[in-house]
mmCIF file of C-alpha atoms in Angstrom:
data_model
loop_
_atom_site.group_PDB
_atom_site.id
_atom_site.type_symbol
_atom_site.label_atom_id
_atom_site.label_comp_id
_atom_site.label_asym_id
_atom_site.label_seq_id
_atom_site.Cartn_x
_atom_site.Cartn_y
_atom_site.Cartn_z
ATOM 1 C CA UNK A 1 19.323 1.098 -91.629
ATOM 2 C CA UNK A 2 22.211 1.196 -93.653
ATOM 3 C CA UNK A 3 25.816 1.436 -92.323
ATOM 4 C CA UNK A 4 28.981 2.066 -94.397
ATOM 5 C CA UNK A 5 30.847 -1.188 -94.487
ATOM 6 C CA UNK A 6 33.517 0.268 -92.318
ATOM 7 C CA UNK A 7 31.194 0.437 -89.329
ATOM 8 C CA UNK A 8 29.971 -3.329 -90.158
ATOM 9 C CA UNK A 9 33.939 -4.432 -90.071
ATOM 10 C CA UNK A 10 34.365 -2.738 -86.905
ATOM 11 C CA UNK A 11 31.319 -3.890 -85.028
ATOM 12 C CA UNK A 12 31.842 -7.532 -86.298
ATOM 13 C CA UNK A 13 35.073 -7.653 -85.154
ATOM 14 C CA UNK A 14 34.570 -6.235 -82.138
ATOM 15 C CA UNK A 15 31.570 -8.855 -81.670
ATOM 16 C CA UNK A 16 34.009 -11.519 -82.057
ATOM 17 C CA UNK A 17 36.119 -10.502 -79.677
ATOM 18 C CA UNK A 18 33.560 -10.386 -76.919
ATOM 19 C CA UNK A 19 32.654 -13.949 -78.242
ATOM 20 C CA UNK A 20 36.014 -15.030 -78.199
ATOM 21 C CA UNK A 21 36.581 -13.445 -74.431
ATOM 22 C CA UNK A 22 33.263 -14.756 -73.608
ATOM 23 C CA UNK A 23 34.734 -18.805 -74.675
ATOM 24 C CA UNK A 24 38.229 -17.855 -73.065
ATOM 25 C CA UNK A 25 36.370 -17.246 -69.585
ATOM 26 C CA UNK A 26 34.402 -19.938 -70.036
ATOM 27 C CA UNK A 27 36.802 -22.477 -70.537
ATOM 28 C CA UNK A 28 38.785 -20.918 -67.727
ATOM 29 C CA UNK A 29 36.100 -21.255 -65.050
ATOM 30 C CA UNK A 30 35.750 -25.241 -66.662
ATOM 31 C CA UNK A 31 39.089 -25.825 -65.723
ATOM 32 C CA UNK A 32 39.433 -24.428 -62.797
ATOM 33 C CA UNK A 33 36.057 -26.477 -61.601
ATOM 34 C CA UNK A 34 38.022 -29.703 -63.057
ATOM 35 C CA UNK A 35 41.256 -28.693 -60.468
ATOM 36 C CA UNK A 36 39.109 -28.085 -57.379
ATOM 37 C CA UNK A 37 36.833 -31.300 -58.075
ATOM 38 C CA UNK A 38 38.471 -33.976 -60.401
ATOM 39 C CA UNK A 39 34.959 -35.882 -59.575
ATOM 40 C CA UNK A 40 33.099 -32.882 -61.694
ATOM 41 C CA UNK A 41 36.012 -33.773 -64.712
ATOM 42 C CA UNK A 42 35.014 -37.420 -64.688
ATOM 43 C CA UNK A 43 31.112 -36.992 -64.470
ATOM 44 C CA UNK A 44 31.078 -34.598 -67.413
ATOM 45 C CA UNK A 45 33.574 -37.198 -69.149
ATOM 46 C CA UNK A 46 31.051 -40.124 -68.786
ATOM 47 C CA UNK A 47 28.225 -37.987 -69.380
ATOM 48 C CA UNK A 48 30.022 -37.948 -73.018
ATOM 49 C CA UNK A 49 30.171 -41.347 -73.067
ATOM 50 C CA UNK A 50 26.787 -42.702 -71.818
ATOM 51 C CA UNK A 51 24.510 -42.188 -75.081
ATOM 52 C CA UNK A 52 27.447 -42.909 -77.665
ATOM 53 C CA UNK A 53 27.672 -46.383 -75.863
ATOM 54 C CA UNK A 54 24.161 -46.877 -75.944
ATOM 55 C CA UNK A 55 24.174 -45.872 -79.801
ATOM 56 C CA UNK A 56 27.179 -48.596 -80.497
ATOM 57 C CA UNK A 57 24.920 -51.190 -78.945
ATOM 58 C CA UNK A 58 21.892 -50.469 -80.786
ATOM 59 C CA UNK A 59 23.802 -50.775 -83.897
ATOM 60 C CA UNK A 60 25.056 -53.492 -82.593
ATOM 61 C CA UNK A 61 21.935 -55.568 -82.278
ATOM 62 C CA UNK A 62 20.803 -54.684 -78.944
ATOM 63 C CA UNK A 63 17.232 -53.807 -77.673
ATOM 64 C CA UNK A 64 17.280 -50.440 -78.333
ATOM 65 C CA UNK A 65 14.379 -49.107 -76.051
ATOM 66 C CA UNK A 66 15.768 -50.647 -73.006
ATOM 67 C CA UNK A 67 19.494 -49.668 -73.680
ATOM 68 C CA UNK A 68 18.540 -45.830 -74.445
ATOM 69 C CA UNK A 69 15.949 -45.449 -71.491
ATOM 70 C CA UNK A 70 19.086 -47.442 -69.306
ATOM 71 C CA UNK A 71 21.573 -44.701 -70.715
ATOM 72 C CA UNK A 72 18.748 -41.785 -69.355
ATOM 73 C CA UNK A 73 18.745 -42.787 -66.300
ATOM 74 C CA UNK A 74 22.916 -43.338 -65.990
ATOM 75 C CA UNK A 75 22.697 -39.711 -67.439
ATOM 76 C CA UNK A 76 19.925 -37.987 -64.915
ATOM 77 C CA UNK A 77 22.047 -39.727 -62.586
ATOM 78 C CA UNK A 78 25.244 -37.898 -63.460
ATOM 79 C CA UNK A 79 23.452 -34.708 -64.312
ATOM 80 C CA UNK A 80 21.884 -34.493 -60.625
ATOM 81 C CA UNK A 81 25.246 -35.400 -58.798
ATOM 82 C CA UNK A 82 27.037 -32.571 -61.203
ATOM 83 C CA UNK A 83 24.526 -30.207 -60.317
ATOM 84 C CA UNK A 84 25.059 -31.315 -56.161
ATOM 85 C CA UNK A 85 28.596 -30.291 -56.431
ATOM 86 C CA UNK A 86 27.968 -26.925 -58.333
ATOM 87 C CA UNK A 87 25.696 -26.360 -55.705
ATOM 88 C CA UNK A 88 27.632 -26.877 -52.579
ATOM 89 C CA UNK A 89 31.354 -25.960 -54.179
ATOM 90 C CA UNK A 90 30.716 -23.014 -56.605
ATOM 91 C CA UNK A 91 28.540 -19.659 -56.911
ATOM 92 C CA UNK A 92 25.463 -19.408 -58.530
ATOM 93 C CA UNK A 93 26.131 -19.323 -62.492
ATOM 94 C CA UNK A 94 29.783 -20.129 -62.580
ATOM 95 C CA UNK A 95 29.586 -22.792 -65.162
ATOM 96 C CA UNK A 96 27.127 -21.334 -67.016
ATOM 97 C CA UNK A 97 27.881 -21.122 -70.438
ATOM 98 C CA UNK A 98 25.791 -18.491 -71.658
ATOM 99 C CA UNK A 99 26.739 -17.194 -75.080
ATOM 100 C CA UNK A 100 27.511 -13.618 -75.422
ATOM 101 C CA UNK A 101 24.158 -12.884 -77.386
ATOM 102 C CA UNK A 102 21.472 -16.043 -76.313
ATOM 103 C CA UNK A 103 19.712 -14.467 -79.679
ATOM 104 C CA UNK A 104 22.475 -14.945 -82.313
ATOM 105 C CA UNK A 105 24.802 -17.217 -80.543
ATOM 106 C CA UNK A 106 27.394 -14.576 -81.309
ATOM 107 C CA UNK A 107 26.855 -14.636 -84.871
ATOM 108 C CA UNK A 108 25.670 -11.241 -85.398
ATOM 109 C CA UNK A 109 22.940 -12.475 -87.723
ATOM 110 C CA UNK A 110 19.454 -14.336 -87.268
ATOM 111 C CA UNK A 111 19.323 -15.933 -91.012
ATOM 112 C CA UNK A 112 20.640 -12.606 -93.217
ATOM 113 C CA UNK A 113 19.148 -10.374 -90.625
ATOM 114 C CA UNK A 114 21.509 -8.185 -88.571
ATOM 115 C CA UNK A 115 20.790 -9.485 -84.626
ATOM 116 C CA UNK A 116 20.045 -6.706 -82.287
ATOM 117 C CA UNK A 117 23.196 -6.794 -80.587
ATOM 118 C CA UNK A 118 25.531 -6.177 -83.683
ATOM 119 C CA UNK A 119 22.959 -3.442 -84.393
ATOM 120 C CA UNK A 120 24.090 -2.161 -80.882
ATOM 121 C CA UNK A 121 27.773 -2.102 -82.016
ATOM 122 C CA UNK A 122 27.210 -0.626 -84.909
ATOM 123 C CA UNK A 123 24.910 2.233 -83.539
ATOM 124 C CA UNK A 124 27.811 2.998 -80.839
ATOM 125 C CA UNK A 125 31.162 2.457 -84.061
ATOM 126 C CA UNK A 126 28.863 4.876 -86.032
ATOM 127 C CA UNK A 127 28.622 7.634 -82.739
ATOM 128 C CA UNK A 128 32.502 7.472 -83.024
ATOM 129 C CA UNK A 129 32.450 8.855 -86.447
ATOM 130 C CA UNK A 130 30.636 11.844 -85.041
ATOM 131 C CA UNK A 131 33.294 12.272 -82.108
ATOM 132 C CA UNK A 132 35.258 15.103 -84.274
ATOM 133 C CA UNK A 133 32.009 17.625 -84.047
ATOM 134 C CA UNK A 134 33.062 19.868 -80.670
ATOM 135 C CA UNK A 135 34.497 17.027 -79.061
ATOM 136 C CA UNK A 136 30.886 14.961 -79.197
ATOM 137 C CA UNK A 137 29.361 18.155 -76.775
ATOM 138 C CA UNK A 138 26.951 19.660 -78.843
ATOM 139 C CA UNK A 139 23.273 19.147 -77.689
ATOM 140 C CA UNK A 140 20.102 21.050 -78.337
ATOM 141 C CA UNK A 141 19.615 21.799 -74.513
ATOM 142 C CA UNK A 142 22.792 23.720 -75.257
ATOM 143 C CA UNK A 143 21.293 26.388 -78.020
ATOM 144 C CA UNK A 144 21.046 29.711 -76.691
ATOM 145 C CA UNK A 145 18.413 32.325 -78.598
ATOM 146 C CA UNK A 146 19.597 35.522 -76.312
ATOM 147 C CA UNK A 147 22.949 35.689 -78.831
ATOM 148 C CA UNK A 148 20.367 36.544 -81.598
ATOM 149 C CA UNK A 149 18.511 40.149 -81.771
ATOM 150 C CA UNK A 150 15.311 40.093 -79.662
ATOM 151 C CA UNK A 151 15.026 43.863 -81.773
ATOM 152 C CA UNK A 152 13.040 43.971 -85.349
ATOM 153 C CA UNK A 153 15.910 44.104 -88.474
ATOM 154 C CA UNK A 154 14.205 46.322 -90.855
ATOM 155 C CA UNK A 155 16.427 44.289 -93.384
ATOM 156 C CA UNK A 156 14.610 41.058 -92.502
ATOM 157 C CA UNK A 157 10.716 42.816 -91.206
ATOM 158 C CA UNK A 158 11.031 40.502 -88.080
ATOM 159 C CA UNK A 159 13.557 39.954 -84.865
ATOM 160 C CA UNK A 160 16.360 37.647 -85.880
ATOM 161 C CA UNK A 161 15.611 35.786 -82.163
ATOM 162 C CA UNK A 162 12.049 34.714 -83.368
ATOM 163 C CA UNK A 163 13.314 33.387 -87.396
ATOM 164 C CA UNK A 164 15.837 31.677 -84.897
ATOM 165 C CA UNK A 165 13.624 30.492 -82.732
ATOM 166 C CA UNK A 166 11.804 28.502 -85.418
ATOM 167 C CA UNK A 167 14.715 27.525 -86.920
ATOM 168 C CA UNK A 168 15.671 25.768 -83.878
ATOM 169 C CA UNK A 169 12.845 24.044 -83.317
ATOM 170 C CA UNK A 170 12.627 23.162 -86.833
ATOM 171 C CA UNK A 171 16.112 21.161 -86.299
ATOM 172 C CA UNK A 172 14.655 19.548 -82.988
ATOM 173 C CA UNK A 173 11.346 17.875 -84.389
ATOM 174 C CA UNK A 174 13.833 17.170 -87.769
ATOM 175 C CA UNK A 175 16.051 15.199 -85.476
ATOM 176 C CA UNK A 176 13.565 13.847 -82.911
ATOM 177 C CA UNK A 177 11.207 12.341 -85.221
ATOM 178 C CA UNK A 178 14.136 11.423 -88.072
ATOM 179 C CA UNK A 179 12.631 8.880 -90.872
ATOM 180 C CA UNK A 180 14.438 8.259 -94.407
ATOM 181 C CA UNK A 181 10.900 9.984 -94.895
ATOM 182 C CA UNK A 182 11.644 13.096 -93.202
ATOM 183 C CA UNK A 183 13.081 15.170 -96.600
ATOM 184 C CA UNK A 184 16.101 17.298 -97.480
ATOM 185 C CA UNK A 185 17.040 20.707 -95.557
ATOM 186 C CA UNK A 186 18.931 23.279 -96.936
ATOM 187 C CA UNK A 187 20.637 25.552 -93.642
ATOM 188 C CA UNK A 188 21.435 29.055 -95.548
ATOM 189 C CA UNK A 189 22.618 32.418 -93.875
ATOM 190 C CA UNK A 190 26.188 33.993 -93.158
ATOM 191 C CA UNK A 191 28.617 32.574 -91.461
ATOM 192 C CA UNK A 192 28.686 32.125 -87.714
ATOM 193 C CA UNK A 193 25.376 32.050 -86.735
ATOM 194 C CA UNK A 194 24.923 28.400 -85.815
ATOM 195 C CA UNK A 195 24.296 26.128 -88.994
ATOM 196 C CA UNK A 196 27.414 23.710 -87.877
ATOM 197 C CA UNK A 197 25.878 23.649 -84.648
ATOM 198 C CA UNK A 198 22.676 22.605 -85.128
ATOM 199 C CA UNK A 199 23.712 20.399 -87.779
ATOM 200 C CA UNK A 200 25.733 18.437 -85.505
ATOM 201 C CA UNK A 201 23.305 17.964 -83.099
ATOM 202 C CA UNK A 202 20.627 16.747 -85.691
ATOM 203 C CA UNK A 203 23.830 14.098 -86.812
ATOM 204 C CA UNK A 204 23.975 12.643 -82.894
ATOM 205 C CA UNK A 205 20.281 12.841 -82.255
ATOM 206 C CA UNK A 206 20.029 10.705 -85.452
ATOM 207 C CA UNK A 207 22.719 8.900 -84.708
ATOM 208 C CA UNK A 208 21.411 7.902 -81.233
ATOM 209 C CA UNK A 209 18.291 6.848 -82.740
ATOM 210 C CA UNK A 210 20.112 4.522 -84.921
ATOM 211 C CA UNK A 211 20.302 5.881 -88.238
ATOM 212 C CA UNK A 212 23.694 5.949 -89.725
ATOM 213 C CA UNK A 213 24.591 9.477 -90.608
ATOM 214 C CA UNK A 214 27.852 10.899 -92.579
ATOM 215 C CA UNK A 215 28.552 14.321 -91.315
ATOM 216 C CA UNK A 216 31.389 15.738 -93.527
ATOM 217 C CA UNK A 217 32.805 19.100 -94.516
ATOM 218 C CA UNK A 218 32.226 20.063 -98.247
ATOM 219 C CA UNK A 219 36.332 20.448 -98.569
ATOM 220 C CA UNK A 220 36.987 16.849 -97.604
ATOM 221 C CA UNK A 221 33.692 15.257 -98.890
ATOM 222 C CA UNK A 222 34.982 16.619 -102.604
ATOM 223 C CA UNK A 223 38.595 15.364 -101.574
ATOM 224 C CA UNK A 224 37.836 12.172 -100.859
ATOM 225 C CA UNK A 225 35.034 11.583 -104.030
ATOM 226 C CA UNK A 226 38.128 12.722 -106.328
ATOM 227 C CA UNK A 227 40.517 10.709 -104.841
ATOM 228 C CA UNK A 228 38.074 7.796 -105.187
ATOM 229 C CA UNK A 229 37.779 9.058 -108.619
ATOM 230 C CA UNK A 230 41.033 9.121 -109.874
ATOM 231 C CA UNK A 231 43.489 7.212 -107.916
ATOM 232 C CA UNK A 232 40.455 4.056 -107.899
ATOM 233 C CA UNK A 233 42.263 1.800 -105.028
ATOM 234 C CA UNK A 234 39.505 -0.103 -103.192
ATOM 235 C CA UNK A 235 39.891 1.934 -99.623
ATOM 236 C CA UNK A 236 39.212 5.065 -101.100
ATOM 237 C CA UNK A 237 36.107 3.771 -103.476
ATOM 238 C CA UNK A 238 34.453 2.052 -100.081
ATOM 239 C CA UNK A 239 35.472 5.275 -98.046
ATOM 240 C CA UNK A 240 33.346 7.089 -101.241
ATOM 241 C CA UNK A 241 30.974 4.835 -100.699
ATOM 242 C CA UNK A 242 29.154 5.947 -97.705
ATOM 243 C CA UNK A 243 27.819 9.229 -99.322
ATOM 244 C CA UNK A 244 25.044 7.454 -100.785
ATOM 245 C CA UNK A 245 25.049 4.354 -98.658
ATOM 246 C CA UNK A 246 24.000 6.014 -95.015
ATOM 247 C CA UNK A 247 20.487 7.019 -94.349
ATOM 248 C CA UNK A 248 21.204 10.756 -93.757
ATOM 249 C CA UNK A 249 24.389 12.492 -95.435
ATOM 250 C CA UNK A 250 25.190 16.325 -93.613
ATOM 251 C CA UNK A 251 27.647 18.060 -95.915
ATOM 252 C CA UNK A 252 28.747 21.730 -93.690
ATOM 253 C CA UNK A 253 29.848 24.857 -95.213
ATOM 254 C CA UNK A 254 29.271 23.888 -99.274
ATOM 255 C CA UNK A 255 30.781 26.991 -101.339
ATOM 256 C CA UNK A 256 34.183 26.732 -99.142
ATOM 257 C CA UNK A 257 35.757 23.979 -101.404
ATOM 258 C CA UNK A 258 37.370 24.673 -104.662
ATOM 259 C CA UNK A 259 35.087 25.307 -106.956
ATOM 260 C CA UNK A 260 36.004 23.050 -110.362
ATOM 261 C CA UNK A 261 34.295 21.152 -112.927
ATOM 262 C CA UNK A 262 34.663 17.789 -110.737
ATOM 263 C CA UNK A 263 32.952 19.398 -107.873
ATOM 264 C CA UNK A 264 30.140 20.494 -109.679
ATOM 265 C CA UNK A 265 29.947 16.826 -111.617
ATOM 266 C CA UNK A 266 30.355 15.410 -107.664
ATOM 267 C CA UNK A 267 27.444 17.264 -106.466
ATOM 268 C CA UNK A 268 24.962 17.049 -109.046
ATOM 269 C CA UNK A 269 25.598 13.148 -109.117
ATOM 270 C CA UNK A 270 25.443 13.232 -104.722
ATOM 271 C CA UNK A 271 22.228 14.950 -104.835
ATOM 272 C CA UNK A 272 20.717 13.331 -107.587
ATOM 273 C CA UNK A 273 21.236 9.987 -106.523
ATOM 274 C CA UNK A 274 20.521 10.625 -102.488
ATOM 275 C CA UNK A 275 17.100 12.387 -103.945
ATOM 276 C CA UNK A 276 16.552 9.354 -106.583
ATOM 277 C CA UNK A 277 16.780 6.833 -103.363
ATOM 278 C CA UNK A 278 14.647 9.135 -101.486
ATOM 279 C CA UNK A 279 17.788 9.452 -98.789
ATOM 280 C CA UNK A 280 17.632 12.874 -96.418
ATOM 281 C CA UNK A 281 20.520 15.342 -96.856
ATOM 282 C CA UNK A 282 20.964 18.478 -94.661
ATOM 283 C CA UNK A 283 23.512 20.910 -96.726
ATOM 284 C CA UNK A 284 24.340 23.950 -95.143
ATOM 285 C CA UNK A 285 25.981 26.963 -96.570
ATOM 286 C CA UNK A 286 27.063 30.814 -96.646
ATOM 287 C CA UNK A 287 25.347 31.301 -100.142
ATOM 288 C CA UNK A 288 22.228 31.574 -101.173
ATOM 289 C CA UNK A 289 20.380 29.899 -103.561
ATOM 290 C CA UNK A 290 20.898 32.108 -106.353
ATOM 291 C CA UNK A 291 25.052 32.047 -105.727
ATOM 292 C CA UNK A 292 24.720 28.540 -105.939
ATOM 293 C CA UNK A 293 23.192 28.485 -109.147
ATOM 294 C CA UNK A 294 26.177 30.804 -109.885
ATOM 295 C CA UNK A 295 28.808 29.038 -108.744
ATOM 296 C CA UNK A 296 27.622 25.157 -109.648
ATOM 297 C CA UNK A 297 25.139 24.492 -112.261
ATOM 298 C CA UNK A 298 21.243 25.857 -112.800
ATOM 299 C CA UNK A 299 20.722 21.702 -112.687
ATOM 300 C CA UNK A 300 21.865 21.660 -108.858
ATOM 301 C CA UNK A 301 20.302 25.181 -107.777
ATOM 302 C CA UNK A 302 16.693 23.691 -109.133
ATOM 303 C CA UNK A 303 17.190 20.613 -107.108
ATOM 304 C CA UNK A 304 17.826 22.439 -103.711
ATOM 305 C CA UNK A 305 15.111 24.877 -104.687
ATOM 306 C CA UNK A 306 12.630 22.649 -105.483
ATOM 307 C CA UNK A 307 13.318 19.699 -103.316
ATOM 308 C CA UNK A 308 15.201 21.040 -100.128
ATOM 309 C CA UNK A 309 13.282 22.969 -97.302
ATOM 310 C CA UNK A 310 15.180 26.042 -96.578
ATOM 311 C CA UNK A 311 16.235 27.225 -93.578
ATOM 312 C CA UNK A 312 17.399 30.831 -92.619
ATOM 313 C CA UNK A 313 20.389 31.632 -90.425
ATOM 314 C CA UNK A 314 19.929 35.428 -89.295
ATOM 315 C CA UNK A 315 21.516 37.821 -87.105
ATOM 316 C CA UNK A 316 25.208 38.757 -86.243
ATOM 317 C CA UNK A 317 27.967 36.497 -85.956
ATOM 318 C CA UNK A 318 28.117 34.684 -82.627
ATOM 319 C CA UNK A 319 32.066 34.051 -82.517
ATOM 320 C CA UNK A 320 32.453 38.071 -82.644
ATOM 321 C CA UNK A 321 29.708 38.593 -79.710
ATOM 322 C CA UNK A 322 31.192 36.361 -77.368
ATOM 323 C CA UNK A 323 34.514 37.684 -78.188
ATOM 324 C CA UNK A 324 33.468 41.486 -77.469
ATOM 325 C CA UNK A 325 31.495 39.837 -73.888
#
């Protein structure tokens, strides 16, 4: 699963911190042992010293089976008298000196594989990124179909509650069952009737599964691309960067940025390549398919056609019903 190299800083230094505090507590509970038994100090000091001396006298001529098997037993002496006074003078564990992953070592990698616990820390750095969307309190459980029309539109030949009803559950299994397999979804339909919403709870879902997910708004998605663009400093190229890089990009309310030549370059070359690496992208917006062509290219309005499920947002606007309840 692919992180953004930001998220990869910021778990691996917060891995070595817990490393570091694991060491510092380590070493603290070793001295303090030393202070209330100086005979603990001076067992592990010859315990140090037992199998180098029987090493110098090997090389030195000596019988080396009897010196080694002598230099065991001095050892499994020492080793049994340490453990006697852990035993009777400390709790159970205190000089344990279990590292803070037993996998890794603290490392953060098992050859050039990511361990499972920098994984962790990476799942939880990339959550953080999400943190903006409602204050991190959107959840499907929190959906609510009675704001849409239980009534037939004659516009639309069907209630607005049951297109929203599948809608919703569309976004559910989408987010529950997430894969880089699981396609492209284009959220269409006027404004205020839930696309941000349900696209924010497909990001955590993902998220929480593990996936790293980029949820950005169109305005400051095409702000920060030019700026990578243009000014070309290494901060802004990586910050670029994790449009294509993260297993599933969300871009909210496209059509609401300045429309330009740059955008339209931007977003063919986003799409194109996220489609090329077979990498999901939800993009939801207030136009349809036939203002995007309008407003962007015929190039981007065939890609979203042909390679984005759609799906409709219908009804009234839900900021004006709760504001007239």
């Amino acid at each position: 699963m692919a992180y953004s190299s930001e998220v990869v800083r910021r778990a691996r230094t917060r891995l070595a911190q817990a490393k570091d505090d694991r060491e510092r507590e380590n070493r603290e509970h070793l001295e303090h042992a030393y202070q209330m038994s100086p005979r603990l100090k001076e067992i592990d000091r010859q315990l140090r010293l037992t199998m180098a001396k029987a090493a110098q006298a090997v090389f030195a001529g000596g019988d080396a089976e009897a010196l080694m098997a002598k230099a065991r037993e001095e050892n499994q002496g020492l080793q049994r008298e340490r453990q006697w006074i852990l035993d009777t003078t400390f709790e159970e564990g205190y000089l344990d000196e279990t590292p803070i992953c037993e996998v890794c070592g603290g490392s953060g990698y098992v050859g050039s594989t990511m361990c499972e616990c920098l994984q962790e820390l990476c799942r939880q750095e990339q959550r953080k990124e999400l943190t903006f969307l409602s204050a991190g309190r959107e959840s499907f459980d929190q959906f609510r179909l009675d704001y849409y029309p239980a009534q037939v539109d004659p516009r639309l030949g069907v209630a607005p509650r049951m297109v929203m009803e599948k809608t919703f559950q569309t976004c559910r299994k989408y987010a529950n069952s997430f894969s880089l397999k699981s396609g492209n979804l284009l959220f269409s339909g006027n404004t205020g009737l839930g696309k941000t919403f349900l696209s924010a709870c497909i990001a955590r879902t993902v998220a929480d599964s593990g996936y790293s997910v980029v949820y950005e708004s169109s305005a400051h998605l095409f702000n920060c691309l030019e700026r990578a663009r243009f000014e070309g400093n290494e901060e802004n190229r990586s910050a670029a960067g994790k449009y294509n890089a993260c297993d599933l990009l969300i871009i909210d309310d496209l059509g609401t940025e300045l429309a330009g030549q740059f955008v339209t370059s931007a977003l063919y070359a986003l799409v194109n390549d996220r489609l090329l690496e077979g990498k999901p992208t939800i993009i939801s917006t207030n136009l349809t398919v036939d203002e995007l062509c309008s407003r962007y290219n015929p190039q981007i309005a065939s890609r979203l056609r042909g390679s984005y499920r759609r799906v409709a947002f219908v009804g009234e606007d839900i900021r004006l019903i709760k504001n007239r309840g």
